[in-house]
Tab-separated table of C-alpha atoms in Angstrom:
chain	number	residue	atom	x	y	z
L	18	MET	CA	-119.845	175.085	43.333
L	19	HIS	CA	-121.956	177.014	41.300
L	20	SER	CA	-122.589	181.122	40.932
L	21	GLY	CA	-124.428	183.009	40.050
L	22	SER	CA	-126.243	186.474	38.985
L	23	CYS	CA	-128.634	188.732	37.683
L	24	LEU	CA	-127.207	191.366	35.219
L	25	CYS	CA	-125.906	194.614	36.422
L	26	GLY	CA	-124.783	191.839	39.709
L	27	SER	CA	-127.021	193.471	42.437
L	28	VAL	CA	-128.376	189.870	42.439
L	29	ALA	CA	-125.683	187.199	43.249
L	30	PHE	CA	-125.939	183.493	44.697
L	31	ALA	CA	-124.338	180.668	44.812
L	32	ILE	CA	-125.231	177.297	44.817
L	33	ASP	CA	-123.832	174.152	47.273
L	34	GLY	CA	-125.158	171.150	46.422
L	35	ALA	CA	-126.657	169.285	43.147
L	36	LEU	CA	-128.188	170.811	40.721
L	37	SER	CA	-130.890	169.047	38.541
L	38	ALA	CA	-130.390	168.530	34.351
L	39	PRO	CA	-132.126	172.139	32.835
L	40	SER	CA	-135.078	171.448	31.184
L	41	ALA	CA	-136.604	174.545	28.725
L	42	CYS	CA	-140.195	175.387	29.539
L	43	HIS	CA	-142.727	176.945	26.398
L	44	CYS	CA	-145.106	178.343	29.180
L	45	GLY	CA	-146.961	180.756	28.667
L	46	GLN	CA	-146.122	182.482	31.625
L	47	CYS	CA	-141.830	181.843	31.239
L	48	ARG	CA	-142.010	183.098	27.473
L	49	ASN	CA	-143.658	186.629	28.942
L	50	GLN	CA	-141.183	186.705	31.840
L	51	SER	CA	-138.365	185.899	29.677
L	52	GLY	CA	-139.274	187.143	26.595
L	53	HIS	CA	-138.303	183.104	25.001
L	54	VAL	CA	-138.414	180.271	26.448
L	55	TRP	CA	-136.579	179.788	29.891
L	56	ALA	CA	-134.114	177.124	30.938
L	57	SER	CA	-133.710	176.382	34.074
L	58	THR	CA	-132.078	173.691	36.481
L	59	SER	CA	-133.499	172.992	39.806
L	60	THR	CA	-131.578	172.529	43.397
L	61	HIS	CA	-133.097	171.834	46.846
L	62	GLU	CA	-133.771	175.643	48.553
L	63	ASP	CA	-130.845	175.242	51.341
L	64	ASN	CA	-128.383	174.988	48.507
L	65	LEU	CA	-128.962	178.054	47.488
L	66	SER	CA	-127.134	181.402	49.708
L	67	PHE	CA	-126.892	185.369	48.832
L	68	SER	CA	-123.813	187.784	49.035
L	69	SER	CA	-126.361	190.492	47.196
L	70	ASP	CA	-129.864	190.179	47.139
L	71	GLU	CA	-131.045	194.149	48.373
L	72	THR	CA	-132.893	193.853	44.753
L	73	LEU	CA	-134.455	190.731	44.495
L	74	SER	CA	-137.996	190.437	44.155
L	75	TRP	CA	-141.367	188.546	44.036
L	76	PHE	CA	-143.942	187.981	41.431
L	77	ARG	CA	-147.025	185.439	42.166
L	78	ALA	CA	-148.062	185.316	38.687
L	79	SER	CA	-150.024	181.729	39.497
L	80	ASP	CA	-151.531	180.874	43.299
L	81	ILE	CA	-149.107	178.305	43.066
L	82	ALA	CA	-145.445	179.419	42.498
L	83	ARG	CA	-143.524	182.868	42.782
L	84	ARG	CA	-141.046	184.084	40.487
L	85	GLY	CA	-137.678	185.758	41.402
L	86	PHE	CA	-136.522	188.756	39.475
L	87	CYS	CA	-133.821	191.883	40.024
L	88	ARG	CA	-135.923	194.701	39.984
L	89	ALA	CA	-132.961	196.964	38.932
L	90	CYS	CA	-132.587	195.033	35.726
L	91	GLY	CA	-135.214	192.852	34.948
L	92	SER	CA	-133.635	189.413	34.994
L	93	PHE	CA	-135.681	186.564	35.395
L	94	LEU	CA	-134.107	184.355	38.069
L	95	PHE	CA	-135.622	182.112	39.936
L	96	TRP	CA	-139.092	180.238	40.104
L	97	GLN	CA	-140.458	178.654	43.334
L	98	HIS	CA	-143.820	176.247	44.093
L	99	ASP	CA	-145.447	176.778	47.116
L	100	ASP	CA	-145.839	173.171	47.962
L	101	GLU	CA	-142.126	172.222	47.122
L	102	ASP	CA	-138.694	172.658	48.808
L	103	THR	CA	-137.186	173.108	45.515
L	104	ILE	CA	-135.687	175.611	43.445
L	105	SER	CA	-135.526	176.960	39.737
L	106	ILE	CA	-132.695	178.903	38.634
L	107	SER	CA	-132.161	180.337	35.092
L	108	MET	CA	-129.519	179.129	33.204
L	109	GLY	CA	-128.626	182.024	32.526
L	110	ALA	CA	-127.691	183.465	35.527
L	111	LEU	CA	-125.211	181.226	35.902
L	112	ASP	CA	-121.429	181.676	35.502
L	113	GLU	CA	-120.266	178.994	33.046
L	114	PRO	CA	-119.044	176.636	32.935
L	115	THR	CA	-122.011	175.234	34.204
L	116	ASP	CA	-120.986	171.459	33.280
L	117	LEU	CA	-124.902	171.040	32.585
L	118	LYS	CA	-126.869	170.176	29.878
L	119	LEU	CA	-130.089	170.705	28.010
L	120	ALA	CA	-132.536	167.056	29.617
L	121	ARG	CA	-136.020	168.404	28.164
L	122	HIS	CA	-139.132	170.303	27.101
L	123	ILE	CA	-141.496	170.762	29.123
L	124	PHE	CA	-144.901	172.502	28.482
L	125	VAL	CA	-144.394	171.950	24.750
L	126	ALA	CA	-148.548	172.175	25.061
L	127	ASP	CA	-148.034	175.838	25.302
L	128	LYS	CA	-144.972	176.701	23.139
L	129	GLY	CA	-145.207	179.426	20.642
L	130	ASP	CA	-146.512	179.516	17.381
L	131	TYR	CA	-143.392	181.327	16.395
L	132	TYR	CA	-140.487	178.706	16.511
L	133	ASP	CA	-140.127	175.253	16.161
L	134	ILE	CA	-138.304	172.729	18.697
L	135	LYS	CA	-135.184	170.342	16.593
L	136	ASP	CA	-133.667	168.621	19.024
L	137	ASP	CA	-134.159	165.036	19.817
L	138	LEU	CA	-134.317	165.720	23.296
L	139	PRO	CA	-137.996	164.596	25.323
L	140	GLN	CA	-140.627	166.882	25.026
L	141	GLU	CA	-143.215	166.829	28.057
L	142	ALA	CA	-146.838	168.320	26.810
L	143	GLN	CA	-147.007	169.866	30.697
């Protein structure tokens, strides 16, 4: 069981199920919304439950997915593809210990020009 919340605690959740190995997304949308690279894990959407979600809002950043955030503190918490039954969860929102380690970088073709990726993890262009 994992738990987590936004910065102000108005969105609090639990995950009762397996989490994927985390990835770091370098796409422009994640960088714009999070302020830099967005690291996330994912699980089946049925594994996610909320103890508080009164300030959870969803933003349609594209025609294929939505992004969940807290409208009180602005924390970027979730990403969900329209055609999938999984949901991505911000690694930064999870309570520690997570017992997870970053496994890969995605959308590196879109990464910002102000940093380099210096680890040996796999990199996917898209």
